[in-house]
Tab-separated table of C-alpha atoms in Angstrom:
chain	number	residue	atom	x	y	z
A	1	MET	CA	0.000	0.000	0.000
A	2	VAL	CA	2.770	2.465	0.787
A	3	MET	CA	4.631	1.736	-2.461
A	4	GLN	CA	1.828	1.908	-5.012
A	5	PRO	CA	1.356	5.166	-6.965
A	6	LYS	CA	-2.002	6.371	-5.569
A	7	ARG	CA	-1.224	5.537	-1.947
A	8	ASP	CA	-2.869	8.681	-0.546
A	9	GLN	CA	-6.168	7.528	-2.051
A	10	TRP	CA	-5.932	3.791	-1.441
A	11	ILE	CA	-4.715	3.747	2.173
A	12	PRO	CA	-7.682	5.783	3.524
A	13	LEU	CA	-10.020	3.735	1.322
A	14	HIS	CA	-8.781	0.463	2.830
A	15	LEU	CA	-9.031	1.900	6.352
A	16	GLY	CA	-12.560	3.112	5.625
A	17	ALA	CA	-13.616	-0.362	4.483
A	18	ILE	CA	-12.137	-1.914	7.620
A	19	GLY	CA	-13.803	0.814	9.689
A	20	ILE	CA	-17.206	-0.190	8.321
A	21	ALA	CA	-16.530	-3.804	9.303
A	22	MET	CA	-15.437	-2.643	12.776
A	23	ILE	CA	-18.595	-0.585	13.224
A	24	GLY	CA	-20.708	-3.607	12.274
A	25	ALA	CA	-18.860	-5.799	14.785
A	26	ALA	CA	-19.200	-3.148	17.508
A	27	VAL	CA	-22.932	-2.740	16.886
A	28	TRP	CA	-23.308	-6.536	17.098
A	29	ALA	CA	-21.364	-6.566	20.387
A	30	TRP	CA	-23.697	-3.908	21.812
A	31	ILE	CA	-26.757	-5.900	20.636
A	32	GLN	CA	-25.463	-9.039	22.346
A	33	PHE	CA	-24.778	-7.093	25.525
A	34	LEU	CA	-28.114	-5.256	25.652
A	35	PHE	CA	-30.539	-7.880	24.359
A	36	MET	CA	-28.792	-11.283	24.441
A	37	PHE	CA	-26.787	-11.047	27.663
A	38	ASP	CA	-28.180	-14.261	29.138
A	39	THR	CA	-27.002	-16.183	26.068
A	40	HIS	CA	-23.740	-14.456	25.160
A	41	GLY	CA	-22.694	-12.837	28.461
A	42	PRO	CA	-21.087	-11.991	30.730
A	43	ARG	CA	-18.089	-11.778	28.324
A	44	ILE	CA	-19.185	-10.909	24.810
A	45	LYS	CA	-16.977	-12.504	22.139
A	46	ASP	CA	-18.995	-13.306	18.989
A	47	PRO	CA	-17.977	-13.404	16.112
A	48	MET	CA	-14.530	-14.286	17.518
A	49	LEU	CA	-13.709	-17.327	19.620
A	50	ASN	CA	-12.040	-15.332	22.391
A	51	PRO	CA	-13.247	-12.077	24.015
A	52	ASN	CA	-9.661	-10.780	24.358
A	53	ASN	CA	-9.202	-10.841	20.570
A	54	LEU	CA	-12.490	-9.020	19.996
A	55	ALA	CA	-11.419	-6.384	22.523
A	56	ALA	CA	-8.074	-5.939	20.749
A	57	PHE	CA	-9.877	-5.526	17.422
A	58	PHE	CA	-11.995	-2.730	18.897
A	59	ASN	CA	-8.935	-1.037	20.408
A	60	LEU	CA	-7.587	-0.701	16.864
A	61	GLY	CA	-10.633	1.427	16.070
A	62	LEU	CA	-10.980	3.153	19.428
A	63	LEU	CA	-7.615	4.940	19.617
A	64	PRO	CA	-7.797	6.344	16.045
A	65	SER	CA	-11.365	7.502	16.801
A	66	ILE	CA	-10.030	9.482	19.758
A	67	GLY	CA	-7.369	10.928	17.464
A	68	LEU	CA	-10.058	11.860	14.917
A	69	TYR	CA	-12.014	13.655	17.658
A	70	LEU	CA	-8.957	15.599	18.819
A	71	LEU	CA	-8.223	16.557	15.196
A	72	SER	CA	-11.761	17.612	14.329
A	73	SER	CA	-12.820	21.234	14.144
A	74	GLU	CA	-16.270	20.892	12.600
A	75	ARG	CA	-19.238	20.135	14.840
A	76	ARG	CA	-20.413	17.273	12.644
A	77	THR	CA	-17.022	15.541	12.686
A	78	LYS	CA	-16.779	15.939	16.449
A	79	ILE	CA	-20.165	14.282	16.969
A	80	ILE	CA	-19.398	11.415	14.583
A	81	SER	CA	-16.003	10.760	16.188
A	82	LEU	CA	-17.498	10.816	19.707
A	83	VAL	CA	-20.158	8.323	18.610
A	84	LEU	CA	-17.376	6.090	17.282
A	85	VAL	CA	-15.456	6.439	20.561
A	86	ALA	CA	-18.547	5.402	22.534
A	87	LEU	CA	-19.296	2.550	20.111
A	88	PHE	CA	-15.789	1.048	20.112
A	89	LEU	CA	-15.189	1.685	23.820
A	90	GLY	CA	-18.428	-0.079	24.681
A	91	GLY	CA	-17.552	-2.937	22.344
A	92	MET	CA	-14.204	-3.328	24.071
A	93	LEU	CA	-15.635	-3.092	27.600
A	94	VAL	CA	-18.422	-5.639	27.127
A	95	THR	CA	-15.767	-8.275	26.465
A	96	GLN	CA	-14.584	-7.778	30.077
A	97	SER	CA	-11.004	-8.122	28.814
A	98	LYS	CA	-8.774	-6.815	31.590
A	99	GLY	CA	-5.665	-6.872	29.393
A	100	ALA	CA	-7.400	-4.830	26.689
A	101	MET	CA	-8.626	-2.299	29.267
A	102	LEU	CA	-5.118	-1.842	30.656
A	103	ALA	CA	-3.681	-1.519	27.143
A	104	PHE	CA	-6.322	1.089	26.301
A	105	PHE	CA	-5.602	3.201	29.394
A	106	ILE	CA	-1.860	3.212	28.692
A	107	SER	CA	-2.226	3.964	24.969
A	108	ALA	CA	-4.897	6.629	25.492
A	109	THR	CA	-2.667	8.332	28.067
A	110	VAL	CA	0.192	8.412	25.540
A	111	LEU	CA	-2.109	9.780	22.830
A	112	VAL	CA	-3.578	12.534	25.011
A	113	ALA	CA	-0.130	13.430	26.406
A	114	VAL	CA	1.378	13.889	22.929
A	115	SER	CA	-1.708	15.830	21.840
A	116	ALA	CA	-1.336	18.153	24.818
A	117	TRP	CA	2.372	18.517	24.055
A	118	LYS	CA	1.878	19.440	20.422
A	119	GLN	CA	-1.400	21.311	20.978
A	120	PRO	CA	-0.887	23.669	23.967
A	121	ILE	CA	-3.213	22.588	26.787
A	122	LYS	CA	-3.855	26.166	27.926
A	123	LYS	CA	-6.191	26.866	25.024
A	124	PRO	CA	-9.825	26.734	26.267
A	125	GLU	CA	-10.880	24.862	23.115
A	126	TYR	CA	-8.614	21.909	23.917
A	127	LEU	CA	-9.595	21.911	27.578
A	128	TRP	CA	-13.215	21.591	26.491
A	129	LYS	CA	-12.278	18.817	24.077
A	130	TYR	CA	-10.480	16.782	26.725
A	131	GLY	CA	-13.308	17.362	29.204
A	132	ILE	CA	-16.003	16.198	26.789
A	133	LEU	CA	-13.915	13.163	25.806
A	134	ALA	CA	-13.406	12.217	29.458
A	135	GLY	CA	-17.152	12.649	30.057
A	136	VAL	CA	-18.073	10.300	27.198
A	137	VAL	CA	-15.577	7.661	28.372
A	138	PHE	CA	-16.861	7.893	31.953
A	139	ALA	CA	-20.514	7.702	30.853
A	140	VAL	CA	-19.875	4.545	28.806
A	141	PHE	CA	-18.060	2.952	31.754
A	142	VAL	CA	-20.898	3.783	34.148
A	143	PHE	CA	-23.633	2.550	31.796
A	144	ILE	CA	-21.960	-0.766	31.016
A	145	ASP	CA	-21.164	-1.387	34.684
A	146	TRP	CA	-24.794	-0.679	35.591
A	147	ARG	CA	-26.154	-2.881	32.816
A	148	SER	CA	-23.788	-5.746	33.667
A	149	GLN	CA	-24.712	-5.508	37.373
A	150	GLY	CA	-21.225	-4.549	38.509
A	151	ASN	CA	-19.233	-7.027	36.404
A	152	LEU	CA	-17.191	-4.272	34.784
A	153	ASN	CA	-16.261	-2.662	38.102
A	154	GLN	CA	-15.251	-6.093	39.401
A	155	SER	CA	-12.989	-6.649	36.373
A	156	ILE	CA	-11.325	-3.262	36.884
A	157	THR	CA	-10.846	-3.982	40.601
A	158	ILE	CA	-9.173	-7.302	39.757
A	159	LEU	CA	-6.526	-5.403	37.745
A	160	SER	CA	-4.936	-4.150	40.981
A	161	GLY	CA	-4.252	-7.739	42.056
A	162	ILE	CA	-4.037	-9.414	38.664
A	163	ALA	CA	-0.815	-11.260	39.547
A	164	ASP	CA	-2.662	-13.321	42.177
A	165	THR	CA	-5.528	-14.455	39.957
A	166	HIS	CA	-6.075	-17.950	38.568
A	167	THR	CA	-5.659	-16.611	35.017
A	168	ALA	CA	-2.228	-15.149	35.798
A	169	HIS	CA	-1.010	-18.358	37.460
A	170	ASN	CA	-2.320	-20.373	34.508
A	171	ARG	CA	-0.469	-18.129	32.034
A	172	ILE	CA	2.768	-18.405	34.012
A	173	ASP	CA	2.523	-22.216	34.094
A	174	MET	CA	1.995	-22.237	30.330
A	175	TRP	CA	4.936	-19.892	29.717
A	176	LYS	CA	7.230	-22.084	31.849
A	177	SER	CA	6.204	-25.121	29.803
A	178	THR	CA	6.779	-23.164	26.589
A	179	PHE	CA	10.298	-22.216	27.680
A	180	ALA	CA	10.972	-25.919	28.230
A	181	MET	CA	9.780	-26.572	24.670
A	182	ILE	CA	12.004	-23.762	23.354
A	183	LYS	CA	15.056	-25.353	25.000
A	184	ASP	CA	14.398	-28.483	22.951
A	185	ASN	CA	13.682	-26.552	19.723
A	186	PHE	CA	15.798	-23.425	20.133
A	187	TRP	CA	17.118	-22.692	16.634
A	188	VAL	CA	14.410	-23.392	14.066
A	189	GLY	CA	11.336	-24.064	16.215
A	190	ILE	CA	8.606	-26.653	15.774
A	191	GLY	CA	6.773	-25.124	12.794
A	192	LEU	CA	4.240	-22.331	12.470
A	193	GLY	CA	0.826	-23.183	13.890
A	194	THR	CA	1.881	-26.501	15.448
A	195	PHE	CA	2.015	-25.541	19.138
A	196	TYR	CA	-0.961	-27.635	20.192
A	197	PHE	CA	0.487	-30.756	18.542
A	198	PHE	CA	3.701	-30.615	20.612
A	199	TYR	CA	2.382	-29.117	23.849
A	200	PRO	CA	0.755	-32.101	25.666
A	201	PRO	CA	4.010	-33.815	26.870
A	202	TYR	CA	5.190	-30.521	28.401
A	203	ARG	CA	1.854	-29.523	29.922
A	204	THR	CA	1.626	-29.241	33.716
A	205	GLN	CA	-1.316	-30.416	35.786
A	206	MET	CA	-1.972	-26.814	36.841
A	207	ASP	CA	-2.658	-25.689	33.257
A	208	THR	CA	-6.424	-25.583	32.610
A	209	SER	CA	-6.255	-23.768	29.244
A	210	ASP	CA	-7.409	-25.247	25.931
A	211	GLY	CA	-3.755	-25.558	24.943
A	212	PHE	CA	-4.037	-24.080	21.452
A	213	PHE	CA	-2.005	-20.890	22.049
A	214	VAL	CA	0.848	-19.795	24.334
A	215	HIS	CA	-1.017	-16.575	25.224
A	216	MET	CA	2.130	-14.566	24.479
A	217	ASP	CA	2.682	-14.094	20.763
A	218	PRO	CA	6.440	-13.285	20.769
A	219	LEU	CA	7.075	-16.393	22.841
A	220	GLN	CA	4.999	-18.527	20.487
A	221	PHE	CA	6.824	-16.985	17.523
A	222	TRP	CA	10.114	-18.128	19.074
A	223	LEU	CA	8.806	-21.624	19.717
A	224	GLU	CA	7.283	-22.107	16.270
A	225	MET	CA	9.766	-20.206	14.064
A	226	GLY	CA	13.026	-20.309	15.978
A	227	PHE	CA	15.179	-17.749	17.752
A	228	ILE	CA	15.227	-15.276	14.815
A	229	ALA	CA	11.453	-14.627	15.007
A	230	PRO	CA	11.361	-12.627	18.296
A	231	ILE	CA	14.463	-10.704	17.156
A	232	MET	CA	12.640	-9.680	13.964
A	233	PHE	CA	9.450	-8.906	15.916
A	234	TYR	CA	11.055	-6.649	18.525
A	235	GLY	CA	13.410	-5.188	15.928
A	236	THR	CA	10.368	-4.047	13.962
A	237	LEU	CA	8.780	-2.535	17.083
A	238	VAL	CA	11.972	-0.635	17.903
A	239	ALA	CA	12.209	0.638	14.315
A	240	VAL	CA	8.597	1.870	14.462
A	241	LEU	CA	9.234	3.591	17.812
A	242	ILE	CA	12.426	5.319	16.608
A	243	ARG	CA	10.768	6.537	13.419
A	244	THR	CA	7.782	7.822	15.409
A	245	ILE	CA	10.007	9.818	17.766
A	246	ARG	CA	11.963	11.277	14.845
A	247	ALA	CA	8.751	12.263	13.073
A	248	LEU	CA	7.257	13.883	16.192
A	249	LYS	CA	10.400	15.943	16.728
A	250	SER	CA	10.153	17.300	13.193
A	251	VAL	CA	6.484	18.312	13.588
A	252	PRO	CA	5.990	21.941	14.729
A	253	ALA	CA	3.708	22.750	17.670
A	254	GLY	CA	0.087	23.200	16.652
A	255	SER	CA	0.400	20.970	13.581
A	256	PRO	CA	-2.231	18.243	13.090
A	257	ALA	CA	0.513	15.976	11.707
A	258	ALA	CA	1.352	14.762	15.234
A	259	LEU	CA	-2.098	13.239	15.705
A	260	HIS	CA	-2.028	11.691	12.227
A	261	ILE	CA	1.099	9.875	13.418
A	262	MET	CA	0.056	9.083	16.984
A	263	ALA	CA	-3.529	7.922	16.415
A	264	PRO	CA	-2.556	4.776	14.452
A	265	PHE	CA	0.614	4.382	16.527
A	266	CYS	CA	-1.379	4.221	19.776
A	267	GLY	CA	-3.858	1.787	18.245
A	268	LEU	CA	-0.919	-0.450	17.368
A	269	LEU	CA	0.598	0.127	20.818
A	270	ALA	CA	-2.577	-1.100	22.510
A	271	VAL	CA	-2.786	-4.306	20.487
A	272	LEU	CA	0.936	-5.125	20.505
A	273	GLY	CA	1.206	-4.488	24.242
A	274	HIS	CA	-1.873	-6.615	24.892
A	275	THR	CA	-0.548	-9.423	22.678
A	276	HIS	CA	2.086	-10.239	25.323
A	277	ILE	CA	-0.657	-11.919	27.385
A	278	THR	CA	-2.853	-13.264	24.588
A	279	PHE	CA	-2.729	-14.286	20.891
A	280	ASN	CA	-3.881	-11.247	18.898
A	281	LEU	CA	-1.318	-11.740	16.129
A	282	TYR	CA	-2.729	-15.155	15.207
A	283	MET	CA	-6.086	-13.590	14.227
A	284	PRO	CA	-6.369	-12.593	10.524
A	285	PRO	CA	-8.859	-9.699	11.055
A	286	ILE	CA	-6.442	-8.104	13.524
A	287	LEU	CA	-3.415	-8.677	11.273
A	288	ILE	CA	-5.132	-7.143	8.230
A	289	THR	CA	-6.146	-4.079	10.258
A	290	ILE	CA	-2.628	-3.729	11.677
A	291	ALA	CA	-1.213	-3.792	8.133
A	292	CYS	CA	-3.493	-0.958	7.007
A	293	MET	CA	-2.713	1.094	10.118
A	294	LEU	CA	1.006	0.597	9.607
A	295	ALA	CA	0.588	1.886	6.056
A	296	TYR	CA	-1.251	5.006	7.284
A	297	TRP	CA	1.300	5.544	10.068
A	298	PHE	CA	4.232	5.150	7.670
A	299	ARG	CA	2.744	7.620	5.193
A	300	ALA	CA	2.141	10.159	7.992
A	301	THR	CA	5.732	9.847	9.222
A	302	GLU	CA	6.989	10.073	5.656
A	303	ILE	CA	5.204	13.403	5.187
A	304	ALA	CA	6.573	14.684	8.512
A	305	LEU	CA	10.157	13.586	7.815
A	306	LYS	CA	10.044	14.518	4.121
A	307	ASP	CA	11.996	11.366	3.212
A	308	GLU	CA	9.770	10.162	0.397
A	309	ASP	CA	12.696	10.306	-2.043
A	310	ASN	CA	14.332	7.430	-0.134
A	311	ARG	CA	11.497	5.003	-0.822
A	312	PHE	CA	11.786	1.928	-3.046
A	313	SER	CA	9.527	2.183	-6.086
A	314	ILE	CA	7.729	-0.750	-7.703
A	315	SER	CA	7.334	1.063	-11.002
A	316	TRP	CA	7.412	-2.246	-12.904
A	317	LEU	CA	3.832	-2.821	-11.721
A	318	ARG	CA	2.498	0.338	-13.346
A	319	PRO	CA	2.139	-0.771	-16.983
A	320	GLN	CA	-0.531	-3.371	-16.183
A	321	PRO	CA	-2.199	-2.368	-12.890
A	322	ARG	CA	-5.591	-3.711	-13.932
A	323	ILE	CA	-4.243	-7.221	-14.440
A	324	PHE	CA	-2.614	-7.228	-10.994
A	325	ALA	CA	-5.763	-5.762	-9.445
A	326	LEU	CA	-7.918	-8.425	-11.132
A	327	CYS	CA	-5.617	-11.256	-9.970
A	328	THR	CA	-5.638	-9.893	-6.435
A	329	PHE	CA	-9.432	-9.585	-6.472
A	330	ILE	CA	-9.880	-13.177	-7.702
A	331	PHE	CA	-7.448	-14.501	-5.094
A	332	VAL	CA	-9.111	-12.618	-2.229
A	333	ALA	CA	-12.565	-13.623	-3.445
A	334	LEU	CA	-11.584	-17.297	-3.494
A	335	VAL	CA	-10.060	-17.081	-0.015
A	336	ILE	CA	-13.131	-15.319	1.352
A	337	ALA	CA	-15.492	-17.717	-0.398
A	338	VAL	CA	-13.867	-20.979	0.634
A	339	TYR	CA	-11.843	-21.149	3.827
A	340	PRO	CA	-13.636	-18.712	6.181
A	341	VAL	CA	-17.031	-20.108	5.186
A	342	ARG	CA	-15.866	-23.621	6.064
A	343	VAL	CA	-14.498	-22.383	9.375
A	344	MET	CA	-17.741	-20.573	10.214
A	345	TRP	CA	-19.779	-23.701	9.520
A	346	ALA	CA	-17.307	-25.734	11.573
A	347	ILE	CA	-17.648	-23.338	14.521
A	348	HIS	CA	-21.442	-23.498	14.207
A	349	HIS	CA	-21.575	-27.307	14.239
A	350	SER	CA	-18.933	-27.697	16.970
A	351	TYR	CA	-20.913	-25.352	19.219
A	352	HIS	CA	-24.166	-27.236	18.685
A	353	ALA	CA	-22.442	-30.618	18.988
A	354	GLN	CA	-21.134	-29.623	22.421
A	355	LEU	CA	-24.492	-28.122	23.420
A	356	ALA	CA	-26.385	-31.290	22.409
A	357	ALA	CA	-23.861	-33.474	24.253
A	358	ASN	CA	-24.262	-31.373	27.406
A	359	GLU	CA	-28.042	-31.851	27.193
A	360	ASN	CA	-27.695	-35.637	26.606
A	361	ARG	CA	-29.076	-35.370	23.058
A	362	HIS	CA	-26.487	-37.792	21.769
A	363	GLU	CA	-27.979	-38.457	18.342
A	364	ASP	CA	-28.195	-34.702	17.607
A	365	SER	CA	-24.620	-34.345	18.800
A	366	ARG	CA	-23.470	-37.133	16.468
A	367	GLN	CA	-25.214	-35.476	13.519
A	368	HIS	CA	-23.459	-32.183	14.227
A	369	VAL	CA	-20.105	-33.961	14.529
A	370	LYS	CA	-20.770	-35.674	11.203
A	371	ALA	CA	-21.540	-32.294	9.593
A	372	LEU	CA	-18.447	-30.882	11.287
A	373	GLY	CA	-16.282	-33.516	9.605
A	374	LYS	CA	-17.858	-32.666	6.262
A	375	TYR	CA	-17.375	-28.878	6.368
A	376	ALA	CA	-14.365	-28.293	8.642
A	377	PRO	CA	-10.852	-27.787	7.229
A	378	ASP	CA	-8.446	-30.630	7.967
A	379	SER	CA	-6.666	-28.430	10.514
A	380	PHE	CA	-9.835	-27.807	12.591
A	381	ALA	CA	-8.823	-29.498	15.840
A	382	ARG	CA	-12.270	-29.570	17.481
A	383	TYR	CA	-13.426	-32.279	15.043
A	384	TYR	CA	-10.695	-34.654	16.249
A	385	GLU	CA	-11.536	-33.871	19.859
A	386	PHE	CA	-15.165	-34.851	19.302
């Protein structure tokens, strides 16, 4: 995206398309919370398998929405951005993801601090902006806590003693087992996506997780791809941080360029910080969104640093852009049409197979397992468990 000729048109277009998908997911999360709480609560997660991943997805929209609000000068844009803040914040909070909440607070603090640094806080207009933003955030917190009968407040209270919770102890046991696996597969790893095949012999009796993910992406990268993977991962993060600092230093006070840089940066900060206690970077919707945000962030820093002349050009693609676009469209269409549909049907049948088994409807459960074997990809582990 950053190397193609019309990048300033295509990057916002891609982000807009992803934004529409995010809004749809957030509206669905609110619907589940308000009208289907007994079925989907207390931790909303649909359409994802894990509420922490859904929360991370919403954080990618929440921080840029705050940046859009701080950038806006027109009344209409301010209202729209505040609605988006409330929508994504509520979507994140109804998941009850403590890690995502902590990541949001840290990233939002960084965003507001840089905004105050580059936009002098003494101006009454900015004081009003920060006050209104804080009021919206507080109102959403209060409403969701009231509607969930105190569950949200309980989750926030747990954060102060998170190290003593069952979840924390479970994660630590899993990480210790993973380090033992790394010692036996230090250089080249065990293979991408194969953790759950190799984990059982190393698993401790204290571990009550499903055993599909390490719940720390850099650690799982090391285990599955060898020692070079975490070096590349953290090297990339350091490069992004250094470029961000350089770009901010070159931006004059009062310039909106700082927020164009920091809004996507803080969205990425929230997800990448959170991914150290979960598995955000194994979820395709999150990875696709991160890619688009990186493109927007890179373009914003490029404008601030004025180093566009140093870029690598793929001019050899220009003579036949329609052919490449058509090939890309066909490939994406096939991927969307085949694999995700099979996975969705597999999730549907695995859920109902488990539900029927729990209710002693064994014949119904067998029928769902049979359908699961028909539709599920070969790598869908739940079929083999059944």
